[in-house]
Short mmCIF file of C-alpha atoms and ligand atoms in Angstrom, two decimals:
data_model
loop_
_atom_site.label_atom_id
_atom_site.label_comp_id
_atom_site.label_asym_id
_atom_site.label_seq_id
_atom_site.Cartn_x
_atom_site.Cartn_y
_atom_site.Cartn_z
CA MET A 1 65.07 71.48 -29.70
CA SER A 2 65.64 73.38 -26.12
CA THR A 3 69.71 72.42 -25.58
CA GLU A 4 69.23 71.75 -21.66
CA MET A 5 67.75 67.94 -20.91
CA SER A 6 64.40 68.40 -18.91
CA MET A 7 64.25 66.52 -15.52
CA GLY A 8 61.11 65.84 -16.16
CA GLY A 9 61.70 63.68 -19.47
CA THR A 10 59.57 66.11 -21.92
CA VAL A 11 60.41 65.07 -25.26
CA ALA A 12 60.81 67.86 -27.38
CA ASP A 13 59.41 68.58 -31.35
CA GLY A 14 56.86 65.99 -31.69
CA PRO A 15 54.80 66.05 -34.65
CA ARG A 16 51.10 68.27 -33.62
CA GLY A 17 48.77 66.47 -32.07
CA THR A 18 51.01 63.17 -31.57
CA ASP A 19 52.38 62.27 -28.27
CA PRO A 20 55.92 63.93 -28.42
CA ALA A 21 57.52 60.61 -26.74
CA ASP A 22 56.02 58.51 -29.70
CA GLY A 23 58.88 59.52 -32.11
CA LEU A 24 61.70 59.03 -29.31
CA LEU A 25 60.13 55.37 -28.59
CA ALA A 26 60.19 54.27 -31.94
CA ALA A 27 63.66 55.43 -32.36
CA LEU A 28 64.60 53.85 -29.17
CA ARG A 29 62.35 50.62 -30.87
CA ALA A 30 64.39 51.22 -33.93
CA ALA A 31 67.69 50.57 -32.17
CA VAL A 32 67.17 47.69 -29.90
CA GLY A 33 64.22 46.14 -31.07
CA PRO A 34 60.76 45.76 -29.43
CA ALA A 35 61.72 43.37 -27.28
CA HIS A 36 64.14 45.55 -25.68
CA LEU A 37 62.29 48.35 -25.30
CA LEU A 38 60.32 48.05 -21.85
CA VAL A 39 57.13 50.63 -21.29
CA ASP A 40 54.55 48.59 -19.77
CA ALA A 41 54.71 49.82 -15.89
CA GLY A 42 55.36 46.51 -14.82
CA ALA A 43 58.42 45.30 -16.35
CA ARG A 44 60.09 48.50 -15.91
CA ALA A 45 59.83 48.21 -12.65
CA ALA A 46 62.69 46.20 -11.68
CA TYR A 47 65.08 49.09 -13.34
CA GLU A 48 63.34 51.95 -11.07
CA THR A 49 64.51 51.06 -7.85
CA ASP A 50 67.34 50.56 -5.92
CA TRP A 51 68.61 47.73 -3.72
CA THR A 52 67.54 49.02 -0.81
CA GLY A 53 64.05 49.95 -1.33
CA ARG A 54 64.74 53.61 -0.72
CA PHE A 55 65.09 55.16 -4.09
CA ALA A 56 62.24 54.57 -6.56
CA GLY A 57 61.21 57.09 -9.69
CA THR A 58 59.72 56.68 -12.86
CA ALA A 59 61.14 56.07 -16.47
CA LEU A 60 59.55 57.02 -19.67
CA ALA A 61 61.14 53.89 -20.90
CA VAL A 62 63.77 50.51 -20.22
CA VAL A 63 66.13 50.07 -23.05
CA ARG A 64 68.51 46.99 -23.09
CA PRO A 65 71.04 47.29 -25.87
CA ALA A 66 73.19 44.45 -26.91
CA GLY A 67 75.98 46.22 -28.29
CA THR A 68 78.38 49.27 -28.40
CA ASP A 69 76.67 50.68 -31.20
CA GLU A 70 73.44 49.88 -29.60
CA VAL A 71 74.24 51.81 -27.09
CA VAL A 72 75.59 54.59 -29.64
CA ALA A 73 72.07 54.85 -31.24
CA VAL A 74 70.55 54.98 -28.11
CA LEU A 75 72.10 58.14 -26.67
CA ARG A 76 71.82 59.54 -30.27
CA ALA A 77 67.94 58.87 -30.32
CA CYS A 78 67.69 60.77 -26.84
CA ALA A 79 70.19 63.21 -26.91
CA ALA A 80 67.66 63.89 -30.13
CA HIS A 81 64.50 64.41 -28.18
CA ALA A 82 66.34 66.14 -25.06
CA THR A 83 65.55 63.29 -22.88
CA PRO A 84 67.76 62.21 -20.28
CA VAL A 85 69.39 58.93 -19.63
CA VAL A 86 70.32 56.99 -16.41
CA PRO A 87 73.15 54.18 -16.61
CA ARG A 88 71.94 51.11 -14.66
CA GLY A 89 74.05 48.08 -14.22
CA GLY A 90 73.15 45.41 -11.55
CA GLY A 91 71.16 47.89 -9.52
CA THR A 92 72.96 47.26 -6.35
CA GLY A 93 74.04 50.57 -5.79
CA LEU A 94 73.10 51.91 -2.36
CA VAL A 95 72.74 55.59 -3.73
CA GLY A 96 70.27 56.20 -6.18
CA GLY A 97 72.61 56.54 -9.25
CA ALA A 98 70.74 54.17 -11.16
CA VAL A 99 67.60 55.26 -9.97
CA PRO A 100 65.26 57.50 -12.27
CA LEU A 101 64.22 60.51 -10.94
CA GLY A 102 61.47 61.44 -14.03
CA GLY A 103 61.05 60.22 -16.78
CA GLU A 104 64.27 59.47 -18.25
CA VAL A 105 65.39 56.19 -20.39
CA VAL A 106 66.88 54.09 -18.37
CA LEU A 107 70.09 52.21 -19.65
CA SER A 108 70.58 48.99 -18.77
CA LEU A 109 74.14 47.32 -19.87
CA GLU A 110 72.94 44.04 -18.84
CA ARG A 111 73.53 42.56 -22.42
CA LEU A 112 76.37 43.38 -22.53
CA ASP A 113 77.79 40.46 -20.61
CA HIS A 114 80.78 38.47 -22.56
CA VAL A 115 83.45 37.89 -21.08
CA GLY A 116 86.92 37.37 -23.22
CA PRO A 117 89.40 34.81 -22.80
CA VAL A 118 91.86 35.37 -19.53
CA ASP A 119 95.38 36.96 -20.97
CA VAL A 120 97.06 34.38 -18.62
CA ALA A 121 100.25 35.52 -19.51
CA GLY A 122 99.37 39.38 -19.29
CA GLY A 123 96.60 38.52 -16.11
CA SER A 124 94.37 40.40 -17.71
CA VAL A 125 90.67 40.58 -19.30
CA VAL A 126 88.52 42.20 -21.41
CA VAL A 127 84.97 42.39 -20.71
CA GLY A 128 81.26 43.82 -21.70
CA ALA A 129 80.54 46.02 -18.93
CA GLY A 130 77.43 43.82 -17.94
CA ALA A 131 79.20 40.71 -17.15
CA THR A 132 78.72 40.23 -13.51
CA LEU A 133 81.81 40.59 -10.92
CA ALA A 134 80.77 36.50 -9.80
CA ALA A 135 81.47 35.54 -13.41
CA VAL A 136 84.33 37.33 -14.36
CA ASP A 137 85.64 35.97 -11.15
CA ARG A 138 84.78 32.49 -12.03
CA SER A 139 86.70 33.29 -15.77
CA ALA A 140 89.81 34.25 -14.04
CA ALA A 141 89.70 31.33 -11.70
CA ASP A 142 90.31 28.70 -13.82
CA HIS A 143 93.22 30.34 -15.04
CA GLY A 144 94.66 30.93 -11.00
CA LEU A 145 94.13 34.42 -11.37
CA ALA A 146 91.36 36.41 -9.67
CA VAL A 147 89.63 39.96 -9.94
CA GLY A 148 91.49 42.77 -7.42
CA VAL A 149 88.00 43.34 -5.94
CA ASP A 150 85.12 41.54 -4.13
CA LEU A 151 82.02 42.86 -3.34
CA ALA A 152 79.59 40.69 -1.45
CA SER A 153 76.67 41.61 -4.36
CA ARG A 154 79.47 40.07 -6.52
CA ASP A 155 76.14 38.27 -7.68
CA SER A 156 74.74 40.97 -9.31
CA ALA A 157 76.94 44.12 -9.54
CA THR A 158 78.49 44.82 -12.96
CA ILE A 159 82.00 45.12 -13.68
CA GLY A 160 80.63 48.32 -15.40
CA GLY A 161 78.49 49.47 -12.76
CA MET A 162 81.74 48.94 -10.25
CA VAL A 163 84.26 51.29 -12.54
CA ALA A 164 81.46 53.53 -12.45
CA THR A 165 81.12 53.67 -8.95
CA ASP A 166 84.49 53.02 -8.09
CA ALA A 167 83.76 50.12 -5.71
CA GLY A 168 85.48 49.23 -3.53
CA GLY A 169 84.96 46.26 -0.77
CA VAL A 170 86.95 44.18 1.06
CA ARG A 171 90.39 43.62 -0.76
CA VAL A 172 90.94 47.11 -0.94
CA ILE A 173 93.97 47.00 1.44
CA ALA A 174 95.63 43.98 -0.59
CA HIS A 175 94.78 45.72 -4.17
CA GLY A 176 93.11 48.65 -3.79
CA PRO A 177 89.67 49.58 -5.62
CA MET A 178 88.09 49.36 -8.53
CA ARG A 179 89.98 52.55 -10.66
CA ARG A 180 93.43 50.06 -9.82
CA GLN A 181 91.62 47.00 -11.99
CA VAL A 182 91.13 49.54 -14.38
CA LEU A 183 94.15 48.72 -17.83
CA GLY A 184 92.02 50.45 -20.01
CA LEU A 185 87.75 50.85 -21.11
CA GLU A 186 85.19 51.87 -24.06
CA ALA A 187 82.27 53.87 -23.57
CA VAL A 188 80.55 56.45 -25.37
CA LEU A 189 80.29 59.54 -24.49
CA ALA A 190 76.73 61.76 -24.96
CA ASP A 191 77.57 62.92 -28.24
CA GLY A 192 77.36 59.10 -29.59
CA SER A 193 81.01 59.45 -30.34
CA VAL A 194 82.89 56.19 -28.81
CA LEU A 195 86.19 56.09 -26.21
CA ARG A 196 88.42 53.42 -27.28
CA ARG A 197 91.21 52.41 -25.06
CA ILE A 198 91.31 49.03 -25.31
CA PRO A 199 93.34 47.47 -24.74
CA GLY A 200 95.25 49.63 -22.59
CA LEU A 201 98.39 49.28 -21.52
CA ALA A 202 100.35 48.94 -17.37
CA LYS A 203 102.17 52.31 -18.33
CA ASP A 204 100.57 55.55 -20.66
CA GLY A 205 101.06 58.33 -20.42
CA THR A 206 99.88 60.19 -23.63
CA GLY A 207 97.79 62.75 -22.22
CA TYR A 208 95.03 63.27 -19.62
CA ALA A 209 94.15 59.21 -18.24
CA LEU A 210 90.32 59.09 -19.84
CA PRO A 211 89.81 56.11 -18.24
CA GLU A 212 90.55 57.22 -14.78
CA LEU A 213 88.23 60.21 -14.80
CA LEU A 214 85.57 57.76 -15.96
CA ALA A 215 86.01 55.25 -12.80
CA GLY A 216 83.61 56.58 -10.35
CA SER A 217 81.88 59.34 -12.78
CA GLU A 218 78.70 57.38 -11.89
CA GLY A 219 77.40 57.60 -15.18
CA THR A 220 77.48 61.22 -15.77
CA LEU A 221 80.29 61.37 -17.89
CA ALA A 222 80.27 58.48 -20.34
CA VAL A 223 78.17 55.62 -20.84
CA VAL A 224 81.17 52.29 -20.29
CA THR A 225 80.24 49.33 -22.33
CA ALA A 226 83.44 47.27 -21.71
CA VAL A 227 86.50 47.20 -19.43
CA HIS A 228 90.19 45.32 -19.79
CA LEU A 229 90.47 44.49 -16.63
CA ARG A 230 94.15 44.06 -14.57
CA LEU A 231 93.63 40.20 -12.51
CA VAL A 232 95.54 39.83 -9.65
CA PRO A 233 97.23 36.33 -8.89
CA ARG A 234 94.49 34.25 -6.76
CA PRO A 235 95.74 32.88 -3.56
CA VAL A 236 95.76 29.36 -3.07
CA ALA A 237 95.38 29.50 0.28
CA THR A 238 94.58 31.28 3.14
CA THR A 239 94.02 31.54 7.05
CA VAL A 240 90.35 32.99 8.29
CA LEU A 241 90.37 34.60 11.60
CA LEU A 242 88.63 36.24 13.88
CA LEU A 243 89.79 38.10 17.23
CA GLY A 244 88.38 40.19 19.50
CA CYS A 245 89.16 43.39 20.25
CA ALA A 246 88.90 45.78 22.84
CA ASP A 247 89.09 48.73 21.24
CA VAL A 248 89.99 50.31 17.77
CA ALA A 249 93.02 51.15 18.76
CA ASP A 250 93.94 47.82 19.19
CA ALA A 251 92.35 46.72 16.04
CA LEU A 252 94.07 49.01 14.13
CA GLY A 253 97.18 47.40 16.03
CA ARG A 254 96.40 43.84 15.26
CA VAL A 255 95.95 45.35 11.48
CA ALA A 256 99.46 46.80 11.68
CA ALA A 257 100.81 43.36 12.98
CA ALA A 258 98.99 41.50 9.99
CA ARG A 259 100.57 43.56 7.79
CA ARG A 260 104.52 43.39 8.93
CA ALA A 261 103.86 39.57 9.58
CA GLY A 262 102.58 38.49 5.49
CA THR A 263 100.00 39.51 2.96
CA VAL A 264 96.61 41.38 4.27
CA LEU A 265 94.04 40.21 2.06
CA ALA A 266 91.33 41.63 3.99
CA ALA A 267 90.60 43.36 7.60
CA GLU A 268 87.09 44.10 8.33
CA LEU A 269 85.34 45.24 11.44
CA VAL A 270 81.83 43.81 13.18
CA ARG A 271 81.10 44.82 16.09
CA ASP A 272 79.11 42.79 18.94
CA ARG A 273 75.99 43.80 18.35
CA GLY A 274 75.90 43.90 15.07
CA VAL A 275 77.07 40.50 14.95
CA ARG A 276 74.36 39.71 17.24
CA MET A 277 71.55 40.80 14.85
CA VAL A 278 73.52 39.23 11.67
CA HIS A 279 72.86 35.79 14.25
CA GLN A 280 69.41 36.58 15.33
CA HIS A 281 68.44 37.73 11.79
CA ALA A 282 70.14 36.10 9.13
CA GLY A 283 71.22 33.16 10.79
CA VAL A 284 74.33 32.74 11.51
CA PRO A 285 76.31 31.32 14.30
CA LEU A 286 77.84 33.65 16.62
CA PRO A 287 81.80 32.53 16.23
CA LEU A 288 82.74 33.64 19.54
CA PRO A 289 80.87 32.47 23.21
CA GLU A 290 79.00 34.97 25.25
CA PRO A 291 80.04 38.35 26.04
CA LEU A 292 81.43 38.97 22.90
CA PRO A 293 84.16 40.99 22.80
CA PRO A 294 83.04 44.67 22.29
CA LEU A 295 84.88 44.37 18.25
CA LEU A 296 85.37 42.18 16.30
CA LEU A 297 88.55 41.97 13.78
CA LEU A 298 88.15 39.93 10.72
CA LEU A 299 91.53 39.04 8.90
CA GLU A 300 92.21 36.90 5.94
CA LEU A 301 95.75 36.43 4.96
CA ASP A 302 97.69 34.94 2.39
CA GLY A 303 98.53 31.44 3.23
CA ASP A 304 96.98 28.36 4.60
CA PRO A 305 96.89 27.78 8.77
CA ASP A 306 99.54 25.01 8.96
CA ARG A 307 102.17 26.44 6.90
CA ALA A 308 105.36 26.38 8.08
CA GLY A 309 106.08 29.45 11.10
CA ARG A 310 102.76 30.21 11.13
CA ALA A 311 101.30 28.86 14.39
CA ASP A 312 103.96 31.48 15.93
CA ALA A 313 103.10 34.35 13.61
CA LEU A 314 99.29 33.71 14.24
CA ALA A 315 99.95 32.89 18.23
CA ALA A 316 101.76 36.40 17.86
CA LEU A 317 98.91 38.10 16.79
CA VAL A 318 96.20 37.12 18.46
CA GLY A 319 97.96 37.22 22.45
CA ASP A 320 95.35 36.23 24.48
CA ARG A 321 92.24 37.93 22.66
CA PRO A 322 89.00 35.45 22.19
CA ALA A 323 90.08 34.20 18.86
CA ALA A 324 88.29 31.73 15.77
CA ILE A 325 90.77 30.45 13.67
CA ALA A 326 88.99 28.62 11.13
CA ALA A 327 90.22 25.31 10.41
CA ASP A 328 89.29 24.87 6.44
CA VAL A 329 87.11 26.20 4.15
CA ALA A 330 83.41 25.94 5.22
CA ASP A 331 84.82 27.88 9.02
CA ALA A 332 86.13 30.40 6.90
CA ARG A 333 83.36 30.87 5.05
CA ARG A 334 81.15 30.81 8.37
CA LEU A 335 83.10 33.21 9.64
CA TRP A 336 83.06 35.54 6.48
CA ALA A 337 79.44 35.12 7.10
CA VAL A 338 79.25 37.22 10.22
CA ARG A 339 80.93 40.22 8.31
CA GLU A 340 79.24 40.02 4.60
CA ARG A 341 75.64 39.37 6.28
CA HIS A 342 75.44 42.39 7.93
CA THR A 343 74.19 44.15 4.70
CA GLU A 344 70.93 41.22 4.30
CA ALA A 345 70.31 41.32 8.24
CA VAL A 346 70.25 45.22 8.67
CA GLN A 347 67.52 45.55 5.56
CA ARG A 348 65.43 42.39 7.07
CA LEU A 349 65.04 45.62 9.90
CA GLY A 350 63.61 48.10 8.12
CA THR A 351 65.12 50.35 5.03
CA PRO A 352 68.16 51.66 6.07
CA THR A 353 69.63 54.67 5.41
CA LYS A 354 73.34 53.54 4.28
CA LEU A 355 76.40 55.77 4.43
CA ASP A 356 79.76 55.07 3.76
CA VAL A 357 82.90 56.89 5.41
CA THR A 358 86.51 57.29 5.22
CA VAL A 359 87.78 58.08 8.38
CA PRO A 360 91.04 59.03 9.24
CA PRO A 361 92.74 56.04 11.47
CA ALA A 362 93.70 58.91 13.73
CA ALA A 363 89.98 60.16 14.34
CA MET A 364 88.09 56.33 13.92
CA ALA A 365 87.60 55.83 17.84
CA GLU A 366 86.47 59.23 18.21
CA VAL A 367 84.02 59.47 15.52
CA LEU A 368 82.66 56.03 16.53
CA ALA A 369 82.32 57.24 20.35
CA GLU A 370 80.44 60.41 18.44
CA VAL A 371 78.06 58.38 16.15
CA ASP A 372 77.54 56.07 18.83
CA ARG A 373 76.11 59.44 20.70
CA ILE A 374 73.82 60.77 17.97
CA ALA A 375 72.64 57.56 16.71
CA PRO A 376 72.62 54.76 19.41
CA ASP A 377 71.01 52.32 17.23
CA ALA A 378 73.17 52.80 14.41
CA VAL A 379 74.40 49.88 13.00
CA VAL A 380 78.43 50.56 12.03
CA PHE A 381 80.73 48.10 10.22
CA GLY A 382 83.21 48.29 7.23
CA HIS A 383 86.60 47.77 5.87
CA ILE A 384 89.05 48.74 8.53
CA GLY A 385 92.02 47.90 6.02
CA ASP A 386 91.42 51.25 4.30
CA ALA A 387 89.75 52.92 7.12
CA SER A 388 86.29 52.84 5.32
CA LEU A 389 82.97 52.34 7.71
CA HIS A 390 79.71 51.39 6.87
CA VAL A 391 76.80 53.49 9.51
CA ASN A 392 73.34 52.28 8.77
CA LEU A 393 70.84 54.17 10.23
CA LEU A 394 67.39 52.82 10.98
CA ASP A 395 64.25 54.90 11.22
CA ALA A 396 66.36 57.77 11.09
CA PRO A 397 64.94 61.08 11.52
CA PRO A 398 65.47 63.93 8.64
CA GLY A 399 69.04 65.10 8.80
CA LEU A 400 70.76 62.65 10.86
CA ASP A 401 72.28 61.31 7.95
CA GLU A 402 73.40 64.79 7.24
CA GLN A 403 74.57 65.37 11.26
CA VAL A 404 76.68 62.02 11.19
CA LEU A 405 78.67 63.06 7.40
CA ARG A 406 79.44 66.32 8.77
CA LEU A 407 80.74 64.84 11.72
CA VAL A 408 83.14 62.69 9.41
CA ALA A 409 84.07 65.58 7.49
CA ALA A 410 84.78 67.45 10.98
CA HIS A 411 87.32 65.00 10.94
CA GLY A 412 88.66 65.23 7.73
CA GLY A 413 87.60 62.19 6.53
CA SER A 414 85.23 61.64 3.48
CA ILE A 415 81.78 61.44 2.90
CA ALA A 416 81.81 59.19 -0.06
CA ALA A 417 84.38 56.46 0.75
CA GLU A 418 83.14 53.51 -2.21
CA HIS A 419 79.47 53.55 -2.43
CA GLY A 420 79.59 56.90 -4.96
CA ILE A 421 77.34 60.15 -4.17
CA GLY A 422 74.28 59.28 -6.43
CA VAL A 423 71.37 61.19 -5.49
CA ALA A 424 71.43 60.45 -1.71
CA LYS A 425 74.46 62.81 -0.80
CA ALA A 426 74.62 64.85 -4.10
CA HIS A 427 73.71 68.06 -1.63
CA LEU A 428 76.43 67.37 0.13
CA VAL A 429 79.09 67.77 -2.11
CA HIS A 430 80.62 70.71 0.00
CA LEU A 431 80.99 69.10 3.00
CA THR A 432 84.37 67.57 1.41
CA ARG A 433 84.77 69.74 -1.87
CA ASP A 434 85.26 73.62 -1.99
CA ASP A 435 84.05 75.69 -4.14
CA ALA A 436 86.75 75.72 -6.94
CA ASP A 437 86.88 71.84 -7.16
CA VAL A 438 82.97 71.86 -7.56
CA ALA A 439 83.61 74.26 -10.38
CA ALA A 440 86.00 72.08 -12.05
CA MET A 441 83.59 69.04 -11.81
CA ARG A 442 81.34 71.48 -13.14
CA ALA A 443 83.83 72.23 -16.02
CA VAL A 444 84.56 68.30 -16.68
CA LYS A 445 80.78 67.66 -16.73
CA ARG A 446 80.17 70.72 -19.49
CA ALA A 447 82.68 69.94 -21.38
CA LEU A 448 81.80 65.57 -21.87
CA ASP A 449 77.58 66.64 -21.84
CA PRO A 450 76.97 70.01 -22.65
CA THR A 451 73.22 69.55 -22.56
CA GLY A 452 73.28 67.03 -19.50
CA LEU A 453 72.01 64.23 -21.35
CA LEU A 454 73.70 61.97 -18.72
CA ASN A 455 72.46 60.72 -15.00
CA PRO A 456 71.33 64.28 -13.92
CA GLY A 457 70.87 65.15 -10.72
CA LYS A 458 73.29 62.75 -9.53
CA VAL A 459 76.81 63.40 -8.19
CA LEU A 460 77.08 67.13 -8.86
CA PRO A 461 75.41 69.48 -6.15
CA PRO A 462 72.06 71.36 -7.70
CA ASP A 463 73.63 74.18 -9.67
CA PRO A 464 73.23 77.71 -7.58
CA PRO A 465 70.48 79.83 -8.33
CA GLY A 466 71.35 82.20 -10.86
CA SER A 467 73.52 79.82 -13.07
C1 LIG B 501 75.13 43.56 0.19
C2 LIG B 501 75.78 44.46 -0.66
C3 LIG B 501 77.17 44.59 -0.44
C4 LIG B 501 77.49 45.72 -0.78
N1 LIG B 501 79.18 45.68 -0.31
C5 LIG B 501 79.85 47.08 -1.37
C6 LIG B 501 81.50 46.90 -1.04
O1 LIG B 501 81.80 46.44 0.43
N2 LIG B 501 81.85 47.77 -1.36
C7 LIG B 501 81.17 48.93 -2.80
O2 LIG B 501 81.80 49.68 -2.87
N3 LIG B 501 80.18 48.35 -2.70
C8 LIG B 501 79.31 47.47 -2.16
N4 LIG B 501 77.98 47.32 -2.43
C9 LIG B 501 77.36 48.47 -3.32
C10 LIG B 501 77.16 47.73 -4.84
O3 LIG B 501 77.33 46.63 -4.94
C11 LIG B 501 78.55 48.85 -6.03
O4 LIG B 501 78.25 50.33 -5.56
C12 LIG B 501 78.31 48.01 -7.45
O5 LIG B 501 79.63 48.65 -7.79
C13 LIG B 501 77.56 48.66 -8.09
O6 LIG B 501 77.39 48.10 -9.64
P1 LIG B 501 75.92 47.52 -10.27
O7 LIG B 501 76.05 46.93 -11.19
O8 LIG B 501 74.73 47.16 -9.41
O9 LIG B 501 75.85 49.32 -10.48
P2 LIG B 501 74.09 50.05 -10.79
O10 LIG B 501 73.56 50.10 -9.04
O11 LIG B 501 73.47 49.60 -12.25
O12 LIG B 501 74.01 51.42 -10.76
C14 LIG B 501 75.32 51.94 -10.17
C15 LIG B 501 75.98 53.53 -10.54
O13 LIG B 501 77.10 53.24 -11.94
C16 LIG B 501 76.14 54.04 -12.89
N5 LIG B 501 76.54 53.06 -13.86
C17 LIG B 501 76.69 51.75 -13.97
N6 LIG B 501 77.14 50.93 -14.55
C18 LIG B 501 76.81 52.05 -16.09
C19 LIG B 501 77.66 51.48 -17.00
N7 LIG B 501 78.19 50.71 -17.89
N8 LIG B 501 78.62 53.10 -17.81
C20 LIG B 501 78.56 54.11 -16.78
N9 LIG B 501 77.37 54.31 -15.60
C21 LIG B 501 76.89 52.97 -15.15
C22 LIG B 501 74.91 53.92 -12.55
O14 LIG B 501 74.47 55.40 -13.25
C23 LIG B 501 74.56 54.26 -11.25
O15 LIG B 501 75.12 56.13 -10.83
C24 LIG B 501 77.22 46.56 -2.23
C25 LIG B 501 75.95 46.41 -2.58
C26 LIG B 501 75.06 44.81 -1.58
C27 LIG B 501 73.61 45.18 -1.90
#
């Protein structure tokens, strides 16, 4: 049997005269039961593409195990038949990480969706990797708690996928990204051994922080099967406002002022043309009268608008800028829709190339101006609270994405703020990671997955010729 996985999904060692895939399919059927092995093209299709439709491939089969033991059995069967595995959560990733490249087995975690009892005193919960963010957050809400990360894809994105991508979202300014919410996790390594770090502890310095290593590994180092999540206090009431800003410096200044005045739960940036796009293509009312200011800053602050002293604080924050302040929950939802429905509205215009970048705050104005110059039709919005921007390119000529990412790298930014690298940017990792860094990542990959069973072609740049 070959020791390296075949990207074409060749199945080794089949008996003479039979399809070599038959042995693997039989083993997978035994592992998960016939109802949860999908081999027909129609049944596989939903697992072979991503949310944007930009990435698609063909899998040998899709398996839907029901628990950790079945995940172990699937990985052992695939290893024995030298067939690579693509772990998959909700399929909302935006960089093609959960999409097969050709012939792999897609391992869907969707049936590992249990949500354990909330530990109210400790502020945590243990959940299956396939539980959606919305389901876990609903359970936490019953106890006045919340998941510290929130995304517009909350109804489909899974906790396992969010850990695997180290998801960010709109609450990073308050609680940090997904890896900060992980107290512990359970994961199956490529050789079928199970890493058990549940329950996790708030402090545990016993050796390497393996759960942290797996956060952001995009299914290339292990299959996450369960997560012990830290929960955060759920705000009893919040104040949501949308503020017109003259330029980036003005917007950054308002974020800093809001942080000095209290807890900022979200700070999001949209632009006038993006707001018009959301109005036109997603039916969201314009939040301010025309002419819209060039930049609009959405702030969500802890505490309701009627709390003592808030009116004065808000007046100071707003100054003479145009602003809409939500009077009630429905109003707040309307203002949030202006930001959250950008992704959906962009999608209606075509299949976008979605870039998520972090830009040092001091360079943000210059980067934005240069993006406008090289990609005048780009739709840019994002999480200004943590200096990350989404650059959506529509009908982009070949190479434009790389041009934007080179620009970001040249200004000391990151080419992968929160969506991960996936297949989309694996060839561009060198833009912000030097040779020593890439060599260390390859060494980690080799140590945990020596045969390249897990998600080949994702995250790491292709091997240099002759290696
Ligand atoms: C409308 C919309 C808004 C979004 N907003 C944001 C945002 O604000 N911030 C943000 O960070 N992202 C955002 N995303 C992207 C996406 O929702 C996140 O990347 C999310 O974390 C993916 O979760 P998933 O379960 O869908 O994972 P998938 O898309 O299924 O997989 C993503 C990656 O994780 C791996 N993976 C999945 N599950 C596991 C597992 N159990 N073990 C090991 N590897 C696994 C896959 O192999 C793949 O590489 C948005 C997406 C959409 C569609």
